[in-house]
JSON list of C-alpha atoms and ligand atoms in Angstrom, two decimals:
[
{"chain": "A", "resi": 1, "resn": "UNK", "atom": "CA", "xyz": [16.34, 25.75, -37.59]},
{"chain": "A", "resi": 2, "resn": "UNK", "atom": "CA", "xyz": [19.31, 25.15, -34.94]},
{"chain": "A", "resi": 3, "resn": "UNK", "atom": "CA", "xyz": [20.08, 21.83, -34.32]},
{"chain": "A", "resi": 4, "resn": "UNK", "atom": "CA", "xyz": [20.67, 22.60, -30.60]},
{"chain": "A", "resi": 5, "resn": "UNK", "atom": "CA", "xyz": [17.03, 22.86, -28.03]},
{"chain": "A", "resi": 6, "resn": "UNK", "atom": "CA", "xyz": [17.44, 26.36, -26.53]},
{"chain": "A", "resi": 7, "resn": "UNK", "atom": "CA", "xyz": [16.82, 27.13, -23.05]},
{"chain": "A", "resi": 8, "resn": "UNK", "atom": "CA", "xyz": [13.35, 28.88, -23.71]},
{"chain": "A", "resi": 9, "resn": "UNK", "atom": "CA", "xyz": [12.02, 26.10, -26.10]},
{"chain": "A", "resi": 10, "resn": "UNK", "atom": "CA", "xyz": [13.06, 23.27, -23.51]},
{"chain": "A", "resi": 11, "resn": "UNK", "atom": "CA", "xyz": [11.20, 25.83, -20.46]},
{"chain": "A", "resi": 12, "resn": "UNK", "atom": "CA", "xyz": [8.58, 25.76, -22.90]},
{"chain": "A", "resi": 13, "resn": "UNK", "atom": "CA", "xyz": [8.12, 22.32, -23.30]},
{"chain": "A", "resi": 14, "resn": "UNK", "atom": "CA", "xyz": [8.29, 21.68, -19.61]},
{"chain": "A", "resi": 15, "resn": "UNK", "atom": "CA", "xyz": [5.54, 24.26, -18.46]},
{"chain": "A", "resi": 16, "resn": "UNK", "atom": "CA", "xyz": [3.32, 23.22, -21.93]},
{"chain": "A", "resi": 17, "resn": "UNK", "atom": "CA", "xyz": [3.81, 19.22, -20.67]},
{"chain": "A", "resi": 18, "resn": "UNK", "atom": "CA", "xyz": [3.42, 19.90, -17.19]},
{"chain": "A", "resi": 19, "resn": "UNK", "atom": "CA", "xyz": [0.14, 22.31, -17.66]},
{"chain": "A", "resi": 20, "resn": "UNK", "atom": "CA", "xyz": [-1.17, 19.16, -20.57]},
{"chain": "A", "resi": 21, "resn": "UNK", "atom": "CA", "xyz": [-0.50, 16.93, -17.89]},
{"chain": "A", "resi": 22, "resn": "UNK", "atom": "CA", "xyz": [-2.32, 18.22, -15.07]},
{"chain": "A", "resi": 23, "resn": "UNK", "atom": "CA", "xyz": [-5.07, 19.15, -17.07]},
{"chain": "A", "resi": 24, "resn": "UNK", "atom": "CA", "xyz": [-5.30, 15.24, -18.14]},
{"chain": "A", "resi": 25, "resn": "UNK", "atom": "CA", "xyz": [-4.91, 14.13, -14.25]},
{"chain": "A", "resi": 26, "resn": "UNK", "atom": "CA", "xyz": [-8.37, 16.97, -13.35]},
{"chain": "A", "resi": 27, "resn": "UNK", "atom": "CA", "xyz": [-10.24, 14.90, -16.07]},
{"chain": "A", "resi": 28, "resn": "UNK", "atom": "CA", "xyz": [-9.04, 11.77, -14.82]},
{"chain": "A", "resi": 29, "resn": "UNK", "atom": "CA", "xyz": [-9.80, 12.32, -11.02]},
{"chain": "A", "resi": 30, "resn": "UNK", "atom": "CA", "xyz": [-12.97, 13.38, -11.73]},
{"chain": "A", "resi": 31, "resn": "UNK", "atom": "CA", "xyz": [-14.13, 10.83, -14.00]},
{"chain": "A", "resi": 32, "resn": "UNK", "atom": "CA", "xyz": [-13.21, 8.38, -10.99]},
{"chain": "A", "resi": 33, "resn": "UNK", "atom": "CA", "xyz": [-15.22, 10.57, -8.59]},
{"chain": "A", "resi": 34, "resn": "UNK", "atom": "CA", "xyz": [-17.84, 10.44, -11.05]},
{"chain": "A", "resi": 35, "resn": "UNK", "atom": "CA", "xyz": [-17.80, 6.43, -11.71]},
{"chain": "A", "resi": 36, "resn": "UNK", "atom": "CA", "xyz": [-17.68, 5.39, -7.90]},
{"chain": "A", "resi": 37, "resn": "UNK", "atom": "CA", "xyz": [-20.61, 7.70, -7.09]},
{"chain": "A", "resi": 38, "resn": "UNK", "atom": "CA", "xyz": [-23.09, 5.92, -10.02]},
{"chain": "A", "resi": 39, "resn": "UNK", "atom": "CA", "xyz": [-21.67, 2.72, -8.87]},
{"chain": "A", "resi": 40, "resn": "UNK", "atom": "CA", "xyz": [-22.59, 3.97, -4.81]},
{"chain": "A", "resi": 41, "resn": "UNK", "atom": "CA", "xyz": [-26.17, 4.48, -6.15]},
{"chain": "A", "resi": 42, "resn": "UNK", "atom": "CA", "xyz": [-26.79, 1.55, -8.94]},
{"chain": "A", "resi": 43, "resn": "UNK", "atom": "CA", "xyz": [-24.71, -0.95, -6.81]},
{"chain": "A", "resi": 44, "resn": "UNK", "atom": "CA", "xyz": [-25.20, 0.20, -2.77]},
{"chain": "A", "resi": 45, "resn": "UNK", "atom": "CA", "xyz": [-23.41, -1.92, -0.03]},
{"chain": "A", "resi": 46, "resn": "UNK", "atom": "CA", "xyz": [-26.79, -3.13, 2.09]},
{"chain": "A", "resi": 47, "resn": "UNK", "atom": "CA", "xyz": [-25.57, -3.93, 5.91]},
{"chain": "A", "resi": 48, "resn": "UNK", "atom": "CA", "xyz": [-25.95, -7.62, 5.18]},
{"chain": "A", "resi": 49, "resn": "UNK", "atom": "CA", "xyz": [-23.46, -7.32, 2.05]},
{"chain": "A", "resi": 50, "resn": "UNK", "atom": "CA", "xyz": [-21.17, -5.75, 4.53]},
{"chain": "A", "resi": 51, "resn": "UNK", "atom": "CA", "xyz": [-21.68, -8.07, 7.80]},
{"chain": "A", "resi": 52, "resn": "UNK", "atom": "CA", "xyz": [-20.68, -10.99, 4.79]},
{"chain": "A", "resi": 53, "resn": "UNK", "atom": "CA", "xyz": [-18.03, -9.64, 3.86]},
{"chain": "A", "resi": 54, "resn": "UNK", "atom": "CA", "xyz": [-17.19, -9.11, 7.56]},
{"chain": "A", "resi": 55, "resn": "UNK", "atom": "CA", "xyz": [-18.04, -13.25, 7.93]},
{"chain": "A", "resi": 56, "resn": "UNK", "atom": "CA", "xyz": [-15.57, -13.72, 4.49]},
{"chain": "A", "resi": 57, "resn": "UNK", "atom": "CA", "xyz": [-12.49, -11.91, 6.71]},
{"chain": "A", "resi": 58, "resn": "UNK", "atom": "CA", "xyz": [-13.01, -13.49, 10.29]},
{"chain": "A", "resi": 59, "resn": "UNK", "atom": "CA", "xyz": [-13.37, -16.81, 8.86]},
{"chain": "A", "resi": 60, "resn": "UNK", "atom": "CA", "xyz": [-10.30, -16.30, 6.43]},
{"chain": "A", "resi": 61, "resn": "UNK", "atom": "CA", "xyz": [-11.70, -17.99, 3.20]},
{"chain": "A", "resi": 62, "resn": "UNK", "atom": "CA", "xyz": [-8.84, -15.84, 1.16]},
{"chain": "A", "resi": 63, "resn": "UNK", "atom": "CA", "xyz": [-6.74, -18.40, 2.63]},
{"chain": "A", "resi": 64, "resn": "UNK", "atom": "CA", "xyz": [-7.52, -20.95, 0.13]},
{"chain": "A", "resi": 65, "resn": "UNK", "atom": "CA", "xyz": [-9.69, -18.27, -2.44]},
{"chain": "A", "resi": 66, "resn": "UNK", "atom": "CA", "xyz": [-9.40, -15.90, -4.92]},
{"chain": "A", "resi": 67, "resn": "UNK", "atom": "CA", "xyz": [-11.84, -12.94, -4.81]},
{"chain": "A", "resi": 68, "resn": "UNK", "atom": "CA", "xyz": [-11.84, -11.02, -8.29]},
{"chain": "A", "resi": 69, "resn": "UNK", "atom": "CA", "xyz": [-8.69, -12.64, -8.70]},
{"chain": "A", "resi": 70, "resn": "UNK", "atom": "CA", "xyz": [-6.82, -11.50, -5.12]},
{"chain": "A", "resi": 71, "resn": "UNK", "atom": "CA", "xyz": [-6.01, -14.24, -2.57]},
{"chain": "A", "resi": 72, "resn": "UNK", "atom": "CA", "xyz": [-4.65, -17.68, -2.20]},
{"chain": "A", "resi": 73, "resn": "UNK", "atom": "CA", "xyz": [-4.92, -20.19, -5.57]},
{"chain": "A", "resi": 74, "resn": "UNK", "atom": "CA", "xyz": [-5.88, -23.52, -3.88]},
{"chain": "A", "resi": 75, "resn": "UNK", "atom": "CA", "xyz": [-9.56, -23.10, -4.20]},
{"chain": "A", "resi": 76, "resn": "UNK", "atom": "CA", "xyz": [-11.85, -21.65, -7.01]},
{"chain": "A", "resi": 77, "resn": "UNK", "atom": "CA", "xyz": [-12.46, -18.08, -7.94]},
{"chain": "A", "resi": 78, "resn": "UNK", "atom": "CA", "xyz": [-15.66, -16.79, -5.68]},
{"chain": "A", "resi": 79, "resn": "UNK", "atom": "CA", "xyz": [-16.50, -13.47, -7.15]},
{"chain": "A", "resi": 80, "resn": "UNK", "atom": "CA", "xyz": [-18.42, -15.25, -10.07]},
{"chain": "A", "resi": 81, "resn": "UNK", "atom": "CA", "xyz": [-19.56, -18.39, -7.89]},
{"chain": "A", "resi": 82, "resn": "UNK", "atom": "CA", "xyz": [-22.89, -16.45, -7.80]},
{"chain": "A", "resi": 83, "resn": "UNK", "atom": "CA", "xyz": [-23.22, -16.83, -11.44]},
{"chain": "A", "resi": 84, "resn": "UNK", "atom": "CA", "xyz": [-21.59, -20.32, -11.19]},
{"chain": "A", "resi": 85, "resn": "UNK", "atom": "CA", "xyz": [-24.17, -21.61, -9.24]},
{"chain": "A", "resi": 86, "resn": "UNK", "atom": "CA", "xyz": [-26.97, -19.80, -11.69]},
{"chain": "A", "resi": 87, "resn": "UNK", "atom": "CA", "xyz": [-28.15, -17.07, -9.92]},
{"chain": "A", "resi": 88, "resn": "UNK", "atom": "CA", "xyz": [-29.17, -14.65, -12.66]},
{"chain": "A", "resi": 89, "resn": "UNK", "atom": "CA", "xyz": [-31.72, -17.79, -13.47]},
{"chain": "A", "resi": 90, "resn": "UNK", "atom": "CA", "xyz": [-32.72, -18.54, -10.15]},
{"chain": "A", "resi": 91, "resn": "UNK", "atom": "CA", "xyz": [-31.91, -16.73, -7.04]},
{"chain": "A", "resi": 92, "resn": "UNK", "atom": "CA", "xyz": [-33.53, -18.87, -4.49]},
{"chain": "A", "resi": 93, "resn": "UNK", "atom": "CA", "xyz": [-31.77, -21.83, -5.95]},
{"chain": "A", "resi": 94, "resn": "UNK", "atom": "CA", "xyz": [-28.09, -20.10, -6.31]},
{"chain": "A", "resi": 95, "resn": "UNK", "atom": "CA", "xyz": [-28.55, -19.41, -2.21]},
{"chain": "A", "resi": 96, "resn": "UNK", "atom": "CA", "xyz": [-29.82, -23.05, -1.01]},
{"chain": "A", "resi": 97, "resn": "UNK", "atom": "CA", "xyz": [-27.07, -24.21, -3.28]},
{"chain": "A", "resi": 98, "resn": "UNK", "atom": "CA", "xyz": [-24.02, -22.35, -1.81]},
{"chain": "A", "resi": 99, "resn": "UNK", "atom": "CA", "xyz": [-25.28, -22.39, 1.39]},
{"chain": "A", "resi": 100, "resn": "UNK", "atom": "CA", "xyz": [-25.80, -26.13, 1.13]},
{"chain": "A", "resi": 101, "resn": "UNK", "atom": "CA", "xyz": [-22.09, -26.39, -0.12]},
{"chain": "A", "resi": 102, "resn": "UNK", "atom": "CA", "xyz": [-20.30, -24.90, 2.71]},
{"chain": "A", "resi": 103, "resn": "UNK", "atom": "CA", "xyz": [-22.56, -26.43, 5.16]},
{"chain": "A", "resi": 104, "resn": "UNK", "atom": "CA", "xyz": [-21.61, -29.94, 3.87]},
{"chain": "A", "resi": 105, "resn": "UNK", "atom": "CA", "xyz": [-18.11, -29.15, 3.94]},
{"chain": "A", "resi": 106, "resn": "UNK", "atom": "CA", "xyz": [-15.87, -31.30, 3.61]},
{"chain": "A", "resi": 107, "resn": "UNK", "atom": "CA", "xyz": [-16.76, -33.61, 1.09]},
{"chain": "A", "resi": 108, "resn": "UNK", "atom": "CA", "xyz": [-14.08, -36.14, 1.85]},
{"chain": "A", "resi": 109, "resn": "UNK", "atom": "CA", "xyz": [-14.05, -37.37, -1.42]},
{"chain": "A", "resi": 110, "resn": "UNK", "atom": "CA", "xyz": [-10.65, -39.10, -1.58]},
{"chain": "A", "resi": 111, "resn": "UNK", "atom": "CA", "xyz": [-8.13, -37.52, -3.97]},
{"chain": "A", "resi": 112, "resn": "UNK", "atom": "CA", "xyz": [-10.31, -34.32, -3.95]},
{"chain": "A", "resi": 113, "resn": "UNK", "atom": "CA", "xyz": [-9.15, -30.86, -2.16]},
{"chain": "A", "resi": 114, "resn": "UNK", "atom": "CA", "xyz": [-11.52, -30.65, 0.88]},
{"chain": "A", "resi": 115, "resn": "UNK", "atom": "CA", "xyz": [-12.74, -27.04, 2.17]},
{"chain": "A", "resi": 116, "resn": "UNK", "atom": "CA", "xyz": [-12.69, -27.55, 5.97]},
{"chain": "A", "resi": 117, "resn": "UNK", "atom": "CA", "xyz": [-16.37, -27.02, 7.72]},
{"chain": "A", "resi": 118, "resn": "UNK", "atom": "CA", "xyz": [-16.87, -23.81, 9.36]},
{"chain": "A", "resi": 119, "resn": "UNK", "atom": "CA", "xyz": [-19.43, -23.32, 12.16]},
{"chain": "A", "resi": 120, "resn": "UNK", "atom": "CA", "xyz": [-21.27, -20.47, 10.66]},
{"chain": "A", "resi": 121, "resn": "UNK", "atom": "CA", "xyz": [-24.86, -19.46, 11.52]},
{"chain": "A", "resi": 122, "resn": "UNK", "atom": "CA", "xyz": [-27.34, -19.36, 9.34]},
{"chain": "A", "resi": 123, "resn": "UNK", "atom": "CA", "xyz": [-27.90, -15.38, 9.48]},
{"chain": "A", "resi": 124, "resn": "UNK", "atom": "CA", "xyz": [-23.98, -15.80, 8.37]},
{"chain": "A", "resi": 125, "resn": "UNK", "atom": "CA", "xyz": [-24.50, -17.94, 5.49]},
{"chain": "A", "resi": 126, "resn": "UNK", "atom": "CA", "xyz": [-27.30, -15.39, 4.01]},
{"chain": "A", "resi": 127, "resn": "UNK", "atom": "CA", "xyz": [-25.00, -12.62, 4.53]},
{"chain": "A", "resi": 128, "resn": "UNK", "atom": "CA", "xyz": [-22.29, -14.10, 2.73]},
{"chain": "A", "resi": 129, "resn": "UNK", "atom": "CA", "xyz": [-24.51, -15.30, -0.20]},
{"chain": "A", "resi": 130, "resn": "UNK", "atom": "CA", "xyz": [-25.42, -11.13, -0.26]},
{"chain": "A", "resi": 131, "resn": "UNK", "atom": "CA", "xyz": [-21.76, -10.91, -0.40]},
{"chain": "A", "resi": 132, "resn": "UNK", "atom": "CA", "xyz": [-21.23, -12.96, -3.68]},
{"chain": "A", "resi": 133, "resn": "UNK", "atom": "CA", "xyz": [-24.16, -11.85, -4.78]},
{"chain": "A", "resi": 134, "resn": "UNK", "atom": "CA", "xyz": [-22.96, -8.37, -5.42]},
{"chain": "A", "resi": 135, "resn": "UNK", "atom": "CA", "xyz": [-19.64, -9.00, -5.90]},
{"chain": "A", "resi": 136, "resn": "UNK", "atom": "CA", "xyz": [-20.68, -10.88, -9.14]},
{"chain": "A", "resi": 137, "resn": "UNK", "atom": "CA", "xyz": [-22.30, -7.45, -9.86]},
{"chain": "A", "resi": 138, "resn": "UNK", "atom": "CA", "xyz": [-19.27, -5.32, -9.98]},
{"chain": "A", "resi": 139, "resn": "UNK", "atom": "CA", "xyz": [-18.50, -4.18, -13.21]},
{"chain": "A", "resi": 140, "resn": "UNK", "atom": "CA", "xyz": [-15.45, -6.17, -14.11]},
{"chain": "A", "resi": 141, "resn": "UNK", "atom": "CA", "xyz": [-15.28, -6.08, -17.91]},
{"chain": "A", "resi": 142, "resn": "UNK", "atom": "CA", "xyz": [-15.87, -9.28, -18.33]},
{"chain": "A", "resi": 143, "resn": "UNK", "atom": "CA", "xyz": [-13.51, -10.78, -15.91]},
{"chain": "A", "resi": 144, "resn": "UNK", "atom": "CA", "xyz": [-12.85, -13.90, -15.40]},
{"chain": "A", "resi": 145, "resn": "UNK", "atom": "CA", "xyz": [-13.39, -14.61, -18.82]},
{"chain": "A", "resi": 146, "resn": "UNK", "atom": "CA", "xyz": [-15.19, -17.88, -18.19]},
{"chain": "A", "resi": 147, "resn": "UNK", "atom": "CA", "xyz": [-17.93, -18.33, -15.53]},
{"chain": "A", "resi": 148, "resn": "UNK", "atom": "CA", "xyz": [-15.80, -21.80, -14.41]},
{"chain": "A", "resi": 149, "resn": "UNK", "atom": "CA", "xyz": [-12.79, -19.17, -13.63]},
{"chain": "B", "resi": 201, "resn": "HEC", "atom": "C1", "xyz": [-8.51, -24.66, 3.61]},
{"chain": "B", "resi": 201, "resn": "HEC", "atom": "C2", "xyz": [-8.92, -24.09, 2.35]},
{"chain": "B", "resi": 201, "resn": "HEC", "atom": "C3", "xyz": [-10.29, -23.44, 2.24]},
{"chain": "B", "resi": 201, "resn": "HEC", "atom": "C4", "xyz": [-10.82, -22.43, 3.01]},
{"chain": "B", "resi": 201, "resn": "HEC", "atom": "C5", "xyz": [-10.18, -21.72, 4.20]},
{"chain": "B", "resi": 201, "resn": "HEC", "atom": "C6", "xyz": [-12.13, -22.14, 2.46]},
{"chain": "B", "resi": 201, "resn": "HEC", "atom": "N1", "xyz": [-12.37, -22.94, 1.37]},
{"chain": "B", "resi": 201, "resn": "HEC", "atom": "FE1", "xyz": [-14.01, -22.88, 0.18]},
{"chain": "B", "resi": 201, "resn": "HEC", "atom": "N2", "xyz": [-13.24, -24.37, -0.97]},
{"chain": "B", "resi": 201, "resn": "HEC", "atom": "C7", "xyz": [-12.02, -24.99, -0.76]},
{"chain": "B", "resi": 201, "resn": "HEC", "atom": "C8", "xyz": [-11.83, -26.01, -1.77]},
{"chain": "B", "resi": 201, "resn": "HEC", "atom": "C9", "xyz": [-10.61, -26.92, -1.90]},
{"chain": "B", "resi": 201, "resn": "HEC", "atom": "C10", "xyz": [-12.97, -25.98, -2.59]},
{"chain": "B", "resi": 201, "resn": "HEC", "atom": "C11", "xyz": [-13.26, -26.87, -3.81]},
{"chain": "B", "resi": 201, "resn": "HEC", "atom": "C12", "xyz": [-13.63, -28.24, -3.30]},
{"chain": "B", "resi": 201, "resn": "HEC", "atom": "C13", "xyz": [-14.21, -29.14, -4.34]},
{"chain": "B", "resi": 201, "resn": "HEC", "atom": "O1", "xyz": [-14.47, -28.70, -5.46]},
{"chain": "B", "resi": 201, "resn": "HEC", "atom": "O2", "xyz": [-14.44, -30.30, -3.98]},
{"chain": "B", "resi": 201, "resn": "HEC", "atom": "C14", "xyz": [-13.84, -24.93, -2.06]},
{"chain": "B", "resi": 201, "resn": "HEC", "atom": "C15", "xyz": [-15.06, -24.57, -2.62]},
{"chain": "B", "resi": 201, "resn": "HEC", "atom": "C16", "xyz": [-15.87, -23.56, -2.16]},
{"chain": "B", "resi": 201, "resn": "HEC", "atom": "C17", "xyz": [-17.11, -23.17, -2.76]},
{"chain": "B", "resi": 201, "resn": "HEC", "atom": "C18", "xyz": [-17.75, -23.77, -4.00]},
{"chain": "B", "resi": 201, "resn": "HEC", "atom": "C19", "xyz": [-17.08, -23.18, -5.22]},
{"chain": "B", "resi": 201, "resn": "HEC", "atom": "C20", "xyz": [-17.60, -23.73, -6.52]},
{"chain": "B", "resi": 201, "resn": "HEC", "atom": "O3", "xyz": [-17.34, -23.12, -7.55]},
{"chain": "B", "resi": 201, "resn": "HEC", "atom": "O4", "xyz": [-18.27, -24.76, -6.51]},
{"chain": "B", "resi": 201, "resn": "HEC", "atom": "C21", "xyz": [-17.62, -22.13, -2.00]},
{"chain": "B", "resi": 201, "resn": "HEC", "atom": "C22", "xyz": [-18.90, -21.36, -2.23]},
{"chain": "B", "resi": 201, "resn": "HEC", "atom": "C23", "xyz": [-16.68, -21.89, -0.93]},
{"chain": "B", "resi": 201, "resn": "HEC", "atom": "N3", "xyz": [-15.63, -22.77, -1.06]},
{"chain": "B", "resi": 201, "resn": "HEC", "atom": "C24", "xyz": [-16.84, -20.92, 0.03]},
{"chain": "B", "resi": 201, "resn": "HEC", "atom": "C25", "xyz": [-15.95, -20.71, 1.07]},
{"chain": "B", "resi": 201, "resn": "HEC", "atom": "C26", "xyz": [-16.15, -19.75, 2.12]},
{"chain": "B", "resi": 201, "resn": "HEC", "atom": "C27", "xyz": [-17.36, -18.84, 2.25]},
{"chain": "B", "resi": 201, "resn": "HEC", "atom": "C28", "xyz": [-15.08, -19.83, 2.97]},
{"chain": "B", "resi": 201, "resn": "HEC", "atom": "C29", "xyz": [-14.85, -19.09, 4.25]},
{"chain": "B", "resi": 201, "resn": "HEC", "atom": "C30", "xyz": [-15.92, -19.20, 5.23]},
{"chain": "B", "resi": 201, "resn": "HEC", "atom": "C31", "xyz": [-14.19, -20.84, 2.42]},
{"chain": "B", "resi": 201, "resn": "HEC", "atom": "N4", "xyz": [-14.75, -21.36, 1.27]},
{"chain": "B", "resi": 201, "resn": "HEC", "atom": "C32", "xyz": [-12.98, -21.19, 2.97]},
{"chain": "B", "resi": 201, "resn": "HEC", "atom": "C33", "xyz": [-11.11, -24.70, 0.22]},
{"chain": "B", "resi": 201, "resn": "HEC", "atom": "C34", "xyz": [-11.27, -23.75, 1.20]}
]
């Protein structure tokens, strides 16, 4: 065996890695393609999810929140505050609930970080509940690990 690589064994290895390689990326595109369309069917974006999301940007709530992590780290996580607020138990509750929240906004309780109040419509409040709502359906794995996070 010769200590040194040749030229043909190192072409070798280059054309074997590089076909291995792209054979690997195929599988892994596709298994993508393949993941957002079940997710498109079991998880759809209704109009009203959208138009909240829509209300979430124009009023800038990323400012002061995290969504699934992404945004500003003054305020608490919202992609779970569906499940915070106990949703999966009782829907109608969850909604009154957040919807209550931001409309009292701000508490004013001294010492206490205060969300400012927003002058959202009610038609504005449901959509963003839908919002939360199925962002707390995403698959995540598991994240945030605690429903507080
Ligand atoms: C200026 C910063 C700021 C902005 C902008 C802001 N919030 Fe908040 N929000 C807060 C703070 C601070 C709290 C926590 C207050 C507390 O616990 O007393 C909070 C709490 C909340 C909660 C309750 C979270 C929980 O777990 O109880 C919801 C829901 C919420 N905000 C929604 C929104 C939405 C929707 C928007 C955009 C329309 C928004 N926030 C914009 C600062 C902000």
């Amino acid at each position: 065996m010769s200590e040194v690589l040749t030229k043909s064994a190192a072409r070798n290895i280059f054309y074997g890695g590089t076909a291995f390689f792209f054979i690997v990326f195929v599988g892994l595109v596709g298994h993508s393609v393949s993941t957002v369309n079940d997710m498109e069917k079991s998880h759809p974006v209704t109009p009203s999810v959208a138009a909240g999301k829509h209300v979430w940007e124009k009023n800038a709530c990323i400012d002061c929140h995290t969504i699934m992590g992404e945004g500003a780290y003054f305020a608490p996580e919202l992609g779970n505050v569906w499940v915070r607020y106990g949703g999966r138990e009782d829907a109608a509750a969850a909604r009154d609930g957040l919807k209550n929240w931001i409309k009292s906004m701000p508490t004013g309780i001294e010492g206490r970080r205060q969300m400012p109040h927003f002058d959202i419509t009610e038609k504005e409040l449901d959509d963003l509940v839908d919002f939360f709502k199925w962002t707390s359906e995403v698959n995540t794995q598991n994240w945030p690990p605690k429903v507080s996070g």
